[in-house]
Amino acid sequence: MAQPKKTLKDYLLPHSGNGHKPLFFTGAGVAIVISGLLLLHAAYVLQTLVVFTQTNFMASVLPGVLSTLTNDDREKNGVAALTPDPLLAEAAQLKANDMAEKGYFSHVDPSGNAPWYWLDQVGYSYTYAGENLAVDFKDSEDVEEAWMNSPTHRANIVKPQYTRIGIGTAEGEYKGKKTTFVVQFFATPRAGPTLGGGVGSLGAGTGQVLGAEIETLDAQFVSFMSQVAASPTHTYIYLLLGLLGAVVFLLIIALIAHARVQYIEVIGAAFVIISIVLGVLVYVVLSSSEPVVPEGSGATNTIVIE
């Protein structure tokens, strides 16, 4: 006689059909969890050590992801969102390419050019401008967190005067290690033509731009998936925490539902799963590297007046 097909209820909840012992907390269940964790870890290693270093995936999705994260932080601080600016992104890309080619990491290049040199190279006229830099990272959310934890970089991100953002990335070597350089430019475009000027403490008046944008569900989904793919460490940690919470929740349900049943096997299986998940979680947290941001003054900003 054929065995009845197992259902999700058999694996997760205690009932008479499974002897009040969820199949999730058996030797077979533990084996499935371990296999799943191995596949998940393999995907994490593939993403961080192969996809990020051997392809241009990170460079293609990072600007959009960092723009989204920056606008999320601005919204949390009651500041209007920034608009992506192709010309500003072109300037950021020039600076990123230069750092990657010459192997330096600084707001001022080896020739002594300040960040605003790159804005001048693309003919960008502005009243306010700022720059954030990052290098040596494996996760986009780590970059944003590092900037937000630095007072000067945070000041650039939440500065209400800025209205535009442009981000450039480039692959290169820094201190003998292959890495991705990130340049984030902020600006407020000058209302009229540049009449020459210098650095001062006041800004000229700025124009207003009106526009409308409708973000479809498909666009939101693509944006979300890009953020997930560009933040493998955070995604991995969230999945592990979710699994850990689910195991504890299911164990509590099993124990409360049928406390009279001998649950040595169930408790033992749960202990093994929790120990493995905690071990992997600790490993991922301890092995993740913190992004490097410029020391000293950190982010730089300037105001140009006519």
C-alpha atoms as one frame of an Amber mdcrd trajectory, in Angstrom:
protein
   0.000   0.000   0.000   1.354   3.365  -1.022   2.367   5.739   1.717   0.243
   8.894   1.918   1.901  11.940   0.425   3.565  14.162   2.981   2.198  17.669
   3.311   3.661  20.890   4.663   1.597  20.306   7.793   3.395  16.996   8.369
   6.765  18.744   8.265   5.955  21.794  10.366   3.129  21.076  12.827   2.562
  18.319  15.400  -0.559  16.197  14.832  -1.689  12.599  15.134  -0.681  11.812
  11.554   3.019  12.395  12.288   2.955  11.114  15.858   2.937  14.689  17.119
   6.519  15.055  15.914   7.005  17.442  12.961   9.183  15.854  10.294  11.223
  19.067  10.228  12.693  18.009  13.583  13.862  14.557  12.495  17.147  13.339
  11.098  15.800  13.782   7.567  14.661  17.307   8.388  18.068  18.239   9.766
  19.693  16.835   6.610  17.410  18.972   4.433  18.248  22.108   6.445  21.983
  21.417   6.237  21.719  20.843   2.468  19.794  24.094   2.099  22.397  25.999
   4.118  25.199  24.549   1.997  23.452  25.693  -1.191  22.765  29.117   0.319
  26.378  29.527   1.390  27.596  28.387  -2.023  25.405  31.050  -3.639  26.809
  33.660  -1.238  30.408  32.696  -2.018  29.669  32.636  -5.759  28.135  36.115
  -5.593  30.876  37.743  -3.504  33.982  36.004  -4.844  33.080  35.343  -8.475
  30.211  37.516  -9.723  31.409  40.686  -7.985  35.082  40.262  -8.875  34.953
  38.623 -12.311  32.008  40.447 -13.922  30.710  44.009 -14.230  27.520  43.122
 -12.344  28.317  45.274  -9.305  29.249  48.256 -11.440  25.995  47.982 -13.399
  23.571  47.784 -10.467  25.421  49.629  -7.678  24.694  53.227  -8.784  20.944
  52.632  -8.811  21.001  50.724  -5.522  23.085  53.355  -3.718  20.832  56.117
  -5.055  17.831  54.274  -3.613  19.537  53.743  -0.242  20.603  57.395  -0.134
  17.079  58.605  -0.841  15.742  56.213   1.809  18.044  57.820   4.378  17.073
  61.303   3.228  13.400  60.402   3.614  14.052  59.140   7.152  15.596  62.520
   7.943  12.771  64.524   6.396  14.777  65.629   3.355  13.552  65.598  -0.246
  14.771  62.826  -2.541  17.597  63.427  -5.000  17.135  63.150  -8.758  19.665
  61.053 -10.721  21.659  63.345 -13.011  23.394  61.743 -16.045  25.950  64.567
 -16.373  26.800  64.361 -12.675  27.125  60.573 -13.039  29.517  61.145 -15.950
  31.724  63.289 -13.713  31.597  60.639 -10.982  32.554  57.967 -13.506  35.576
  59.991 -14.637  36.770  60.298 -11.036  36.157  56.583 -10.363  38.064  55.610
 -13.518  40.963  57.845 -12.509  41.194  56.309  -9.025  41.038  52.788 -10.469
  43.692  53.499 -13.104  46.116  55.232 -10.716  45.363  53.183  -7.599  44.687
  56.068  -5.211  41.774  56.697  -2.870  41.329  60.324  -1.935  39.164  63.354
  -2.572  42.252  65.039  -4.087  43.977  63.229  -6.950  47.790  62.779  -7.213
  47.998  65.909  -9.385  46.352  68.004  -6.676  42.961  68.338  -8.370  40.004
  68.776  -6.004  36.734  66.862  -6.580  35.233  69.814  -8.430  37.820  69.371
 -11.190  35.773  66.435 -12.473  32.583  68.487 -12.535  34.408  71.098 -14.599
  35.558  68.403 -17.035  31.971  67.649 -18.034  30.846  71.291 -17.928  28.629
  70.888 -14.872  27.549  74.248 -13.406  26.486  74.136  -9.778  25.816  76.183
  -6.690  26.344  73.359  -4.208  28.394  70.199  -4.664  29.681  67.368  -2.484
  31.528  64.087  -2.828  31.505  60.744  -0.988  33.947  57.920  -1.709  34.111
  54.237  -0.781  36.294  51.241  -1.573  36.887  47.653  -0.412  33.376  46.296
   0.164  31.171  43.329  -0.763  27.765  44.746   0.088  25.993  47.928  -1.033
  24.241  48.377   2.312  27.626  48.270   4.040  28.695  51.248   1.925  25.630
  53.286   2.855  25.994  52.363   6.532  29.675  53.356   6.524  28.785  56.737
   5.034  25.960  57.285   7.499  28.266  56.387  10.409  30.747  59.057   9.319
  29.524  62.546  10.378  30.941  64.315   7.327  29.699  61.737   4.822  26.312
  61.671   6.520  26.150  65.461   6.257  26.443  65.159   2.478  23.731  62.499
   2.260  21.150  64.468   4.270  22.140  67.982   3.119  18.823  69.616   2.116
  20.439  71.968  -0.422  21.354  69.116  -2.747  18.848  68.172  -5.439  20.849
  65.887  -7.768  22.944  62.751  -7.425  25.397  60.972  -9.714  27.351  57.800
  -8.954  30.268  56.197 -10.754  32.031  52.881 -10.121  35.213  51.340 -11.485
  37.166  48.131 -10.956  40.816  48.451 -10.008  43.442  47.627  -7.419  43.890
  49.307  -4.050  46.710  48.292  -1.714  47.395  45.231  -3.844  43.822  43.943
  -3.803  41.262  44.021  -6.590  38.283  46.100  -5.546  35.501  48.439  -6.658
  35.899  52.206  -6.325  32.738  54.230  -5.737  32.325  57.959  -6.286  29.095
  59.645  -5.219  28.573  63.255  -6.308  25.834  65.516  -4.967  24.936  68.867
  -6.494  22.450  71.633  -6.995  22.615  72.827 -10.624  23.206  76.516 -11.214
  20.054  78.270 -12.379  21.719  80.182 -15.162  24.965  80.132 -17.140  28.231
  80.104 -15.196  29.752  83.584 -15.066  32.935  82.552 -13.318  33.286  82.507
  -9.577  35.014  81.092  -6.582  34.407  79.344  -3.353  32.279  81.175  -0.823
  29.801  80.758   1.987  26.642  81.741   0.139  24.853  80.118  -2.771  23.198
  81.694  -5.757  19.489  81.193  -6.301  18.480  77.962  -7.939  15.788  77.187
 -10.470  12.890  74.826 -10.056  12.206  71.708 -12.041   8.764  70.196 -12.309
   8.169  66.624 -13.274   6.044  63.579 -12.734   7.014  59.962 -12.431   5.006
  56.792 -11.971   6.908  53.788 -10.697   5.226  50.561 -11.763   5.166  47.429
  -9.647   7.574  45.825 -12.126  10.039  48.686 -11.650   9.711  48.423  -7.878
  10.336  44.670  -8.050  13.417  45.135 -10.249  14.727  47.793  -7.848  14.156
  45.483  -4.880  15.857  42.520  -6.565  18.815  44.704  -7.566  19.219  45.773
  -3.947  19.038  42.150  -2.782  21.618  41.048  -5.356  23.957  43.950  -4.556
  23.705  43.324  -0.795  24.559  39.614  -0.457  25.885  39.840   3.106  22.816
  41.609   4.473  20.517  39.316   2.472  22.321  36.231   3.801  22.115  37.492
   7.387  18.396  38.280   7.044  17.721  34.789   5.662  19.658  33.143   8.496
  17.846  35.219  11.109  14.529  34.347   9.464  15.370  30.633   9.518  16.496
  30.865  13.133  13.272  32.602  14.135  11.176  30.038  12.255  12.924  27.105
  13.952  12.422  28.592  17.417   8.777  29.413  16.617   8.012  25.901  15.333
   9.746  24.322  18.317   7.685  26.389  20.758   4.471  25.411  18.942   5.436
  21.737  19.058   6.261  21.837  22.760   3.125  23.756  23.719   0.782  21.677
  21.557   1.824  18.311  22.987   3.912  18.723  26.107   3.001  15.195  27.154
   4.904  13.631  24.257   8.548  12.700  24.735  10.378  15.296  22.654  14.018
  14.312  23.097  14.432  13.762  19.341  12.630  16.992  18.473  14.615  19.075
  20.957  17.853  17.448  19.842  17.144  18.147  16.169  16.190  21.739  16.962
  19.410  22.176  18.941  21.474  20.914  16.010  19.715  23.209  13.519  19.950
  26.263  15.788  23.637  25.596  16.495  24.457  25.294  12.794  22.523  28.433
  11.840  24.097  30.431  14.680  27.545  29.199  13.673  27.076  30.262  10.049
  25.585  33.588  11.158  28.555  34.384  13.406  30.968  33.396  10.640  29.306
  35.675   8.079  29.212  38.637  10.467  32.833  38.243  11.573  34.189  37.609
   8.066  32.474  40.578   6.420  34.807  43.514   5.782  33.876  47.102   6.557
  34.056  49.490   3.581  36.854  52.050   3.577  35.902  55.724   3.489  38.370
  58.624   3.321  39.929  59.536   6.646  40.213  63.007   8.085  37.582  65.402
   6.822  35.849  62.562   5.040  33.248  63.927   2.666  33.925  67.287   1.089
  31.541  69.965  -0.026  31.778  73.350  -1.628  29.563  76.289  -2.500  30.216
  78.312  -5.615  28.915  81.854  -6.013  28.714  84.049  -9.034
